[in-house]
PDB file of C-alpha atoms and ligand atoms in Angstrom:
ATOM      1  CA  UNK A  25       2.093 -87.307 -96.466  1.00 67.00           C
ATOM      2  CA  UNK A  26       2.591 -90.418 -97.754  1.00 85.00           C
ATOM      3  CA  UNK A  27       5.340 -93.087 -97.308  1.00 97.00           C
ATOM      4  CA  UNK A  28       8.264 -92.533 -99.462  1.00 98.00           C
ATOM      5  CA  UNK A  29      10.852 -94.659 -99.906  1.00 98.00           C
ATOM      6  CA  UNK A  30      14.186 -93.544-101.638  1.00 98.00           C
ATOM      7  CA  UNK A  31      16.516 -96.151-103.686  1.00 98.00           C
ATOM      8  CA  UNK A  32      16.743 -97.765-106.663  1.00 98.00           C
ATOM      9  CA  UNK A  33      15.491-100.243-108.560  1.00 98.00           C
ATOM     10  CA  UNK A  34      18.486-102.489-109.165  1.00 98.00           C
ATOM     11  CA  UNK A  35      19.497-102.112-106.132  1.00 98.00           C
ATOM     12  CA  UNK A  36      19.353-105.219-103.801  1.00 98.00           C
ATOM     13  CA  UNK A  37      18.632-103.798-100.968  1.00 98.00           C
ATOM     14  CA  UNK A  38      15.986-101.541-102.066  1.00 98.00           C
ATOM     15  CA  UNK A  39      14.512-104.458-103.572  1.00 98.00           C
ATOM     16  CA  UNK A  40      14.124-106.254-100.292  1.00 98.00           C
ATOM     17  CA  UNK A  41      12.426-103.173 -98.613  1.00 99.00           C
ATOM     18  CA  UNK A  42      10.397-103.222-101.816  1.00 98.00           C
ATOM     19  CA  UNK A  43       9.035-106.966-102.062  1.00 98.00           C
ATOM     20  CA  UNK A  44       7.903-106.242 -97.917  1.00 98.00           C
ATOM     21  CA  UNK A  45       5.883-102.908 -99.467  1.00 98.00           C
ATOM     22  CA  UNK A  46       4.379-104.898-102.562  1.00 98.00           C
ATOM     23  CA  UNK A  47       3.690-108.038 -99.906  1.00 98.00           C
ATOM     24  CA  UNK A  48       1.198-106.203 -97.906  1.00 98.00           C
ATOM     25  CA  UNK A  49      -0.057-103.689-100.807  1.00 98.00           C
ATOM     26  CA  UNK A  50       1.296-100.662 -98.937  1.00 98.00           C
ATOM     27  CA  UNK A  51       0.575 -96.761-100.156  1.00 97.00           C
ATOM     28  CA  UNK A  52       4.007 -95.262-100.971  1.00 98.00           C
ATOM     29  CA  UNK A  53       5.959 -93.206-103.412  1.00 98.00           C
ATOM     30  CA  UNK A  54       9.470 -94.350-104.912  1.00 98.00           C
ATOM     31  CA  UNK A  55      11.947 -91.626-104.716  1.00 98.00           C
ATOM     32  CA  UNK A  56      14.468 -93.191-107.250  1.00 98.00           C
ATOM     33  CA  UNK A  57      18.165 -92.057-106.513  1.00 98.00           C
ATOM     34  CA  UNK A  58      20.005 -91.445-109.928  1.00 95.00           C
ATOM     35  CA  UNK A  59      20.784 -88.417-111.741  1.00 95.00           C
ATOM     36  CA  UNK A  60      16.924 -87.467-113.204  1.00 95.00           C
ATOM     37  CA  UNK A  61      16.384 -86.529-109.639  1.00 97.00           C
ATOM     38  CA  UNK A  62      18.900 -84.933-107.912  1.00 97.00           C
ATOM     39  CA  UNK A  63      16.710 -83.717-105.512  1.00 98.00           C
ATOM     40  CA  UNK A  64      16.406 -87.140-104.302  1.00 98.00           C
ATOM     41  CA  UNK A  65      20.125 -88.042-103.349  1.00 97.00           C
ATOM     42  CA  UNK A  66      20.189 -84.642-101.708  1.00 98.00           C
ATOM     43  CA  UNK A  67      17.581 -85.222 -99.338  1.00 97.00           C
ATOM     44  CA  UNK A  68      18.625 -88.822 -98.829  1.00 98.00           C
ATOM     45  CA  UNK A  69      22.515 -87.530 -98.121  1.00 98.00           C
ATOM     46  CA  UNK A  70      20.814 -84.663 -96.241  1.00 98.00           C
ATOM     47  CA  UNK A  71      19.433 -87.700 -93.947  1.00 98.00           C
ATOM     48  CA  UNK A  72      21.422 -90.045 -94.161  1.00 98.00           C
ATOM     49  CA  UNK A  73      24.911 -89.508 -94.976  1.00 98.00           C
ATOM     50  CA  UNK A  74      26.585 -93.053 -94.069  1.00 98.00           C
ATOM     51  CA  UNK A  75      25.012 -92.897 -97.970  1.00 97.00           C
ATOM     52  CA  UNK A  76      23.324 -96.140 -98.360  1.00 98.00           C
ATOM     53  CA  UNK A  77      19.702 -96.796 -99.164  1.00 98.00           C
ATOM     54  CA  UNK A  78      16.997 -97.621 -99.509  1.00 98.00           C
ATOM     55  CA  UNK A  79      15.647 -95.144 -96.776  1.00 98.00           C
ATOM     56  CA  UNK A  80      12.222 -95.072 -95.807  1.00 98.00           C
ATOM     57  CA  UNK A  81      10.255 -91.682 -94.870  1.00 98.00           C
ATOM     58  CA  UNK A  82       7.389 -91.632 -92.818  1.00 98.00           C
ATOM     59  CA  UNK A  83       6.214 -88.053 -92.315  1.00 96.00           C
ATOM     60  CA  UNK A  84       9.724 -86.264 -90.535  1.00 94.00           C
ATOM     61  CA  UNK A  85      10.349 -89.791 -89.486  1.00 96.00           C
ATOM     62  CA  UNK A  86      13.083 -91.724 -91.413  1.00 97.00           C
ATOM     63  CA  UNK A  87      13.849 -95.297 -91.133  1.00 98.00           C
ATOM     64  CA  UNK A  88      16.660 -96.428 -92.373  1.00 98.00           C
ATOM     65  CA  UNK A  89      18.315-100.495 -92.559  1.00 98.00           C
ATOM     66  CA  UNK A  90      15.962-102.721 -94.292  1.00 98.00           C
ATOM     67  CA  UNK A  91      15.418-105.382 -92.047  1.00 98.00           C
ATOM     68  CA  UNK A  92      14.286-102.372 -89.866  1.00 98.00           C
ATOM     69  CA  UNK A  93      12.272-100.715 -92.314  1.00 98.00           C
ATOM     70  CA  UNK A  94      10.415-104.133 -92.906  1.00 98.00           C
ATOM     71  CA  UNK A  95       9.773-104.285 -88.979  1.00 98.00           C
ATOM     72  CA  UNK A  96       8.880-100.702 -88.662  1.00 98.00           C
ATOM     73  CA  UNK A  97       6.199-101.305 -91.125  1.00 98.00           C
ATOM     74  CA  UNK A  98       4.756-103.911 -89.722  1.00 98.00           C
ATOM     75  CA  UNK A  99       4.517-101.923 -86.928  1.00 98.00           C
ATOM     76  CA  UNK A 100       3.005 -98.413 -88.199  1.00 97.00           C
ATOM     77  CA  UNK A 101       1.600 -99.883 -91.387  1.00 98.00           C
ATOM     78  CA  UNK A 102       0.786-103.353 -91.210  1.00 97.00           C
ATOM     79  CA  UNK A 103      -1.238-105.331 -93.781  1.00 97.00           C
ATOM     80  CA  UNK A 104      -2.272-108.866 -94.822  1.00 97.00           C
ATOM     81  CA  UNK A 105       0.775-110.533 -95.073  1.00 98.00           C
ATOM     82  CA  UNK A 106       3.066-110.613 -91.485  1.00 98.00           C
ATOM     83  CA  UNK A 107       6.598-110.827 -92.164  1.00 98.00           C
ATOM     84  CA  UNK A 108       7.645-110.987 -88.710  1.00 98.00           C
ATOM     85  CA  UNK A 109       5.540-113.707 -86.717  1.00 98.00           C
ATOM     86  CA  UNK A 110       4.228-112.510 -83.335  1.00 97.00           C
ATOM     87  CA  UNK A 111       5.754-115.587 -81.682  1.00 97.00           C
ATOM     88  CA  UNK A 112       9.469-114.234 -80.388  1.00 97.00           C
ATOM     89  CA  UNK A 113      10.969-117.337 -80.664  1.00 98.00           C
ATOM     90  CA  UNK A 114       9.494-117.974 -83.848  1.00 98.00           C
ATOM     91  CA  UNK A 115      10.220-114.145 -85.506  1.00 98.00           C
ATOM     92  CA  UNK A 116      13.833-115.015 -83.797  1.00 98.00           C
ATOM     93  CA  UNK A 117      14.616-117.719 -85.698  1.00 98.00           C
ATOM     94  CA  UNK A 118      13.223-115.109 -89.327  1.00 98.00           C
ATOM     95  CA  UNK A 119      15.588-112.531 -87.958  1.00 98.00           C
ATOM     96  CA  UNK A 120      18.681-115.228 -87.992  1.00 98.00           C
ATOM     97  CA  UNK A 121      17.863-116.396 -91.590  1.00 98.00           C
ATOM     98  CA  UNK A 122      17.150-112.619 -92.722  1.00 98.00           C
ATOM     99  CA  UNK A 123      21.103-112.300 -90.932  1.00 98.00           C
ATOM    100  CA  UNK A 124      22.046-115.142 -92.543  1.00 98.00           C
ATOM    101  CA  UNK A 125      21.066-113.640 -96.116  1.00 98.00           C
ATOM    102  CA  UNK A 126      22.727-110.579 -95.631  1.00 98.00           C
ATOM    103  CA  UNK A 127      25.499-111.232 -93.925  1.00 98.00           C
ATOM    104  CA  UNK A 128      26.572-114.482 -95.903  1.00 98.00           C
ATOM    105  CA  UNK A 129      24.911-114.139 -99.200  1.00 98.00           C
ATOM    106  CA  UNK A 130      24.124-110.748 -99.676  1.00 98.00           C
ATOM    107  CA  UNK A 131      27.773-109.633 -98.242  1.00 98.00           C
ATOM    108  CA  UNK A 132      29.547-112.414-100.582  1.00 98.00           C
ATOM    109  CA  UNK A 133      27.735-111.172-103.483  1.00 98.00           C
ATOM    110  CA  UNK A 134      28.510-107.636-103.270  1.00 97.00           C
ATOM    111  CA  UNK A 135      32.669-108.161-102.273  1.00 97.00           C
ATOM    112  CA  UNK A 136      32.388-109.353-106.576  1.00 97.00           C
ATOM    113  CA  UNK A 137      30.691-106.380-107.461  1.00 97.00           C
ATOM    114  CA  UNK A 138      32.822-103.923-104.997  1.00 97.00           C
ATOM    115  CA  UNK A 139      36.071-105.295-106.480  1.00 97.00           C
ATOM    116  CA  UNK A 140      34.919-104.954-109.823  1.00 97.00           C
ATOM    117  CA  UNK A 141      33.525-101.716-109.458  1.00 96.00           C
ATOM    118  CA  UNK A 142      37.295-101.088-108.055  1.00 95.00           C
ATOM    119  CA  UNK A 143      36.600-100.218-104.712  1.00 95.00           C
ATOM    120  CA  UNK A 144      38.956-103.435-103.328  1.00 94.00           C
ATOM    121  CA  UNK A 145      43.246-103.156-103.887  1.00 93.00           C
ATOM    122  CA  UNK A 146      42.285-106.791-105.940  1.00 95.00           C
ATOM    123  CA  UNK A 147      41.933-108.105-108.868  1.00 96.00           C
ATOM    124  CA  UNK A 148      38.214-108.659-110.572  1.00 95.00           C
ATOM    125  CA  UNK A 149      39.398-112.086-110.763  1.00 96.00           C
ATOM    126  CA  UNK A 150      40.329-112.378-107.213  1.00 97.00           C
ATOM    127  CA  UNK A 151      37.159-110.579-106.088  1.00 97.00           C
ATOM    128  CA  UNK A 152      35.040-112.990-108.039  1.00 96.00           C
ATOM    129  CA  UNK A 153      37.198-115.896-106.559  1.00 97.00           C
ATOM    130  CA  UNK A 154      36.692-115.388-103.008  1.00 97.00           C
ATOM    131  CA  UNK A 155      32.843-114.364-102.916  1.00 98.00           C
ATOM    132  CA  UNK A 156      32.504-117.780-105.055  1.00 98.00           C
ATOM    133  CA  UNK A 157      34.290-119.408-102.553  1.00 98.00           C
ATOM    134  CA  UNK A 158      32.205-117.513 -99.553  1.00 98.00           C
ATOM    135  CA  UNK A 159      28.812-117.831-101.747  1.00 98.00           C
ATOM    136  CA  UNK A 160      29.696-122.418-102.329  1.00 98.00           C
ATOM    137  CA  UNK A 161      29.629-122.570 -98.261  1.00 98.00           C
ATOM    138  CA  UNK A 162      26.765-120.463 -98.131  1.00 98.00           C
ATOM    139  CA  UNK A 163      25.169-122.734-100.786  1.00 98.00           C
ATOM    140  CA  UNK A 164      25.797-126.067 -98.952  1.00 98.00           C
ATOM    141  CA  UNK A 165      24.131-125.015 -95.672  1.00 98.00           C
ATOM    142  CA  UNK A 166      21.246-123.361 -96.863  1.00 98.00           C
ATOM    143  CA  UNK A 167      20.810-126.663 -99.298  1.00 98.00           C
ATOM    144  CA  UNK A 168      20.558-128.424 -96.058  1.00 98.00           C
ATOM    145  CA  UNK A 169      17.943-125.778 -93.969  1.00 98.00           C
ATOM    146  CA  UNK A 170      15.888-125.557 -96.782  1.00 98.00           C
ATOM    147  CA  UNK A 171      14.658-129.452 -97.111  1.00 98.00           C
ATOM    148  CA  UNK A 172      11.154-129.806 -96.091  1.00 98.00           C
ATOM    149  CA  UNK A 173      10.610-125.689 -96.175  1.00 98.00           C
ATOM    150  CA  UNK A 174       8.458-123.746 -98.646  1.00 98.00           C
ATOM    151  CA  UNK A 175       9.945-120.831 -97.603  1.00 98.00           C
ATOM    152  CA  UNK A 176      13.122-119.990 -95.648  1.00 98.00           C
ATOM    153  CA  UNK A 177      11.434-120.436 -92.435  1.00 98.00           C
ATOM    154  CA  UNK A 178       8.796-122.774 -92.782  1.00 98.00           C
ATOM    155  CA  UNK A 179       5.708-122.345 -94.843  1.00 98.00           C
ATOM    156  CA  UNK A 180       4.638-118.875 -94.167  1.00 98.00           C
ATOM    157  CA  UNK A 181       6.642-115.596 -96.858  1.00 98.00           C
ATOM    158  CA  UNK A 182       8.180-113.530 -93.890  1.00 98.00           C
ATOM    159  CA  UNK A 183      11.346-111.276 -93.634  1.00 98.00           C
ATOM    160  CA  UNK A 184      13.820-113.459 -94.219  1.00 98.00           C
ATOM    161  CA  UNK A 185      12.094-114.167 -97.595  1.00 99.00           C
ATOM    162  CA  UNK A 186      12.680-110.434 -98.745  1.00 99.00           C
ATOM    163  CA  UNK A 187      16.104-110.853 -97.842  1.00 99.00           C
ATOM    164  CA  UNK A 188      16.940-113.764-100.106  1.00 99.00           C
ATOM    165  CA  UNK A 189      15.409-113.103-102.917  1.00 98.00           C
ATOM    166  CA  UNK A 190      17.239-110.278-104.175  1.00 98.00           C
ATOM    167  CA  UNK A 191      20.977-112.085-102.557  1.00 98.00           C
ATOM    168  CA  UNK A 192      20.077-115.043-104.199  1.00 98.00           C
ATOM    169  CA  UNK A 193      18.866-113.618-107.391  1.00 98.00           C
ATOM    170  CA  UNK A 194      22.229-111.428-107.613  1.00 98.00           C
ATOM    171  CA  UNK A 195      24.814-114.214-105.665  1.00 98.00           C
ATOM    172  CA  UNK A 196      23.638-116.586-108.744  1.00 98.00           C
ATOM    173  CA  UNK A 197      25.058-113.880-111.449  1.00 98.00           C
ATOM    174  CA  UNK A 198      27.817-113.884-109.839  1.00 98.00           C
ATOM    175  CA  UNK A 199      28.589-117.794-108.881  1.00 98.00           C
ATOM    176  CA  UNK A 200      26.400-120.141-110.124  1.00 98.00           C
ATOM    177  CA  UNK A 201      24.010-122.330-107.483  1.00 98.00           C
ATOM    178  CA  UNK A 202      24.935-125.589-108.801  1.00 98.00           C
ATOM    179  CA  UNK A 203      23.422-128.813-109.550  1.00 98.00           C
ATOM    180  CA  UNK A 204      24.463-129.967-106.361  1.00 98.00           C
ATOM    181  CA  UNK A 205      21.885-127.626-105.022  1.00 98.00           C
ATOM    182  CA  UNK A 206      18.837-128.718-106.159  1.00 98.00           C
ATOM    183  CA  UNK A 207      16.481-127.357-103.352  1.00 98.00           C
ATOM    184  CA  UNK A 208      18.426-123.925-103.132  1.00 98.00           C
ATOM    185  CA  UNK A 209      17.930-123.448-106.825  1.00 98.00           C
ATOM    186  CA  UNK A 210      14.101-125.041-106.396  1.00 98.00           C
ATOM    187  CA  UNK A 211      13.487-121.744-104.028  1.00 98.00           C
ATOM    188  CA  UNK A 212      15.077-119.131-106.207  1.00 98.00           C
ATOM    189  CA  UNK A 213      12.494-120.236-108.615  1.00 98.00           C
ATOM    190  CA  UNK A 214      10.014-120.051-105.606  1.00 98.00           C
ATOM    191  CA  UNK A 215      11.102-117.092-105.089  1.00 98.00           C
ATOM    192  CA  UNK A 216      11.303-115.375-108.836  1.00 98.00           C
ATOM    193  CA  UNK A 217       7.680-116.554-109.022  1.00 98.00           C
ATOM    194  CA  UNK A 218       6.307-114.565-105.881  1.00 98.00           C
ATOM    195  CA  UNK A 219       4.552-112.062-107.406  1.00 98.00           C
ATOM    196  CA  UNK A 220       5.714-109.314-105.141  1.00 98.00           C
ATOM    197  CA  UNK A 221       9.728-110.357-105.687  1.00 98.00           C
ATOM    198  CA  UNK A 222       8.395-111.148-109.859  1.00 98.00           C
ATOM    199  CA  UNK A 223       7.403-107.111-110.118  1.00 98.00           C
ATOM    200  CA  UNK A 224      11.090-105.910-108.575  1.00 98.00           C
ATOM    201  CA  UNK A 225      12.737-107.891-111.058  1.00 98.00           C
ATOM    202  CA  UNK A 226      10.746-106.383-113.816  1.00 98.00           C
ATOM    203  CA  UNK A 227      11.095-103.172-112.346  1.00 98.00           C
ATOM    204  CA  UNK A 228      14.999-103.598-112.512  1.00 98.00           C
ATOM    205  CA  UNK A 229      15.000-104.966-116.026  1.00 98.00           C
ATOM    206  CA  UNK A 230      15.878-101.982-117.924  1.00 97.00           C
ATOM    207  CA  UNK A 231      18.894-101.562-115.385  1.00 97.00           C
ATOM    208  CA  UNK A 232      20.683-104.695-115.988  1.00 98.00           C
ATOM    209  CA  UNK A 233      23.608-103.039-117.936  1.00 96.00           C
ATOM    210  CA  UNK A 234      24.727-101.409-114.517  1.00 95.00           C
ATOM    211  CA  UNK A 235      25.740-105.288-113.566  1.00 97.00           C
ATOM    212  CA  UNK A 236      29.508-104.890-113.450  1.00 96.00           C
ATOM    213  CA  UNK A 237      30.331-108.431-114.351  1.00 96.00           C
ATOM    214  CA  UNK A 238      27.921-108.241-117.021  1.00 96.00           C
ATOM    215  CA  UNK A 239      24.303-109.891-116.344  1.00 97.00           C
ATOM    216  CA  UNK A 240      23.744-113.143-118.002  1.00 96.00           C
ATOM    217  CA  UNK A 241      20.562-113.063-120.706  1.00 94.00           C
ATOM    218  CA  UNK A 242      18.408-114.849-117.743  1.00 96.00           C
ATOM    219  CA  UNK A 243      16.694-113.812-114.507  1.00 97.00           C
TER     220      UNK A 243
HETATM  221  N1  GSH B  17      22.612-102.884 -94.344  1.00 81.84           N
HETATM  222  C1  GSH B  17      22.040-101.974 -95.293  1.00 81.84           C
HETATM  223  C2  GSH B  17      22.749-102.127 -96.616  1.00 81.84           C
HETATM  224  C3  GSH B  17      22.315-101.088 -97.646  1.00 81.84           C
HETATM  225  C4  GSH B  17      23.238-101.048 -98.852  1.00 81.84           C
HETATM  226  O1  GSH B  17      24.399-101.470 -98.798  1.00 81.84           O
HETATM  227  N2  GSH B  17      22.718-100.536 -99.948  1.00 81.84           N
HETATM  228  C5  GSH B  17      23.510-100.390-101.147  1.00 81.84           C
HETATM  229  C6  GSH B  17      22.618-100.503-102.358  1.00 81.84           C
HETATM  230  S1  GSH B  17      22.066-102.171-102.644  1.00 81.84           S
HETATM  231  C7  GSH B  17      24.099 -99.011-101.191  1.00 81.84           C
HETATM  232  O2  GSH B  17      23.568 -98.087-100.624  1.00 81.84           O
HETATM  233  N3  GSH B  17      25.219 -98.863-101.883  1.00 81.84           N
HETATM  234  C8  GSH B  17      25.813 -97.579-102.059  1.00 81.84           C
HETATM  235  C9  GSH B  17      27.268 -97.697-102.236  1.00 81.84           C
HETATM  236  O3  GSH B  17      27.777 -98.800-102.144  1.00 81.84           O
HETATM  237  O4  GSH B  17      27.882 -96.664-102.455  1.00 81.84           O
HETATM  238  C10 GSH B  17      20.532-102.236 -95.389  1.00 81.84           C
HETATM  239  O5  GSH B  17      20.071-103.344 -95.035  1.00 81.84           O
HETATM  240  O6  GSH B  17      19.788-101.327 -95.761  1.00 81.84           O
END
């Protein structure tokens, strides 16, 4: 059976489990969750119900978290391109900016969406406010990792990669990476222009109305 992995295309996170599958060229079916296939959310809620994706299905085995799903297959289906770098100190130091991503950009990002989606007791206003605010300090210290990097790393596309491009690509909708910025907004570009990140976007394109604040006209 071949690798299946069930999300969606506008989602973030399936996006970063995506750009790791397109990386290394990787056999595998998209099971998209929405309501043309029902099937599909009920085996992913059968699975998983903490009922977040994407979720990865090898055989019986499932794999679920996508900085996990990214390791696991580079473990049972590894290809040209290694997103994790055999040296542990080195593949420590992806993990903490693939963290870093998720847990400051990604995270930010989303508390917008969440509030205007209605899930927060706050106003959209509010929501916005405060992930702006969370998303600026974000900005300023990744404006001062990046100098001298190709990637987020260093100059090799690894993990950490997949996780910003779709939390940058979204946390810029939602507060703009500023002039003051200049190398943070020089690797969005970097990253819009990986051909692997380049085909999720397209992917997502005809999704962009589900963008609760309203996506600008602009990647
Ligand atoms: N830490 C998880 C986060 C997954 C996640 O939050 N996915 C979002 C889609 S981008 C989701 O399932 N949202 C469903 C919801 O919020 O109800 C991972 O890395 O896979």
């Amino acid at each position: 059976m071949p690798l299946a992995l069930y999300g969606h295309p506008f989602s973030s996170y399936t996006q970063k489990a995506l750009i790791a599958l397109y990386e290394n060229g990787t056999a595998f079916e998209f099971r998209c969750i929405g309501p043309d296939t029902p099937e599909h959310a009920g085996e992913w809620l059968r699975r998983w119900p903490i009922a977040r994706f994407p979720m990865l299905l090898d055989g019986e085995r499932q794999v679920v978290e996508t900085s996990l799903i990214i390791e696991y297959l580079q473990l049972a289906h590894p290809g040209p391109v290694r997103l994790l770098p055999g040296d542990p100190m080195a593949a420590l130091d992806v993990r903490f900016l693939d963290r870093y991503f998720d847990l400051y950009v990604m995270s930010a990002m989303q508390l917008a969406v969440d509030t205007a989606l209605l899930r927060y007791p706050m106003s959209v206003e509010k929501g916005r406010a405060m992930a702006g605010e969370r998303l600026e300090r974000a900005y300023v210290w990744l404006e001062g990792h990046l100098a001298g990097k190709t990637w987020a790393t260093g100059e090799e596309f690894t993990l950490a990669d997949c996780a910003a491009a779709p939390s940058l690509f979204y946390a810029d909708w939602v507060h703009t990476i500023g002039e003051a910025h200049p190398l943070l907004r020089a690797y969005r570009s970097r990253l819009l222009a990986r051909p692997s990140f380049a085909r999720a976007v397209d992917e997502a394109r005809p999704y962009r109305s589900f963008f609760p604040l309203g996506a600008p006209d602009r990647d």
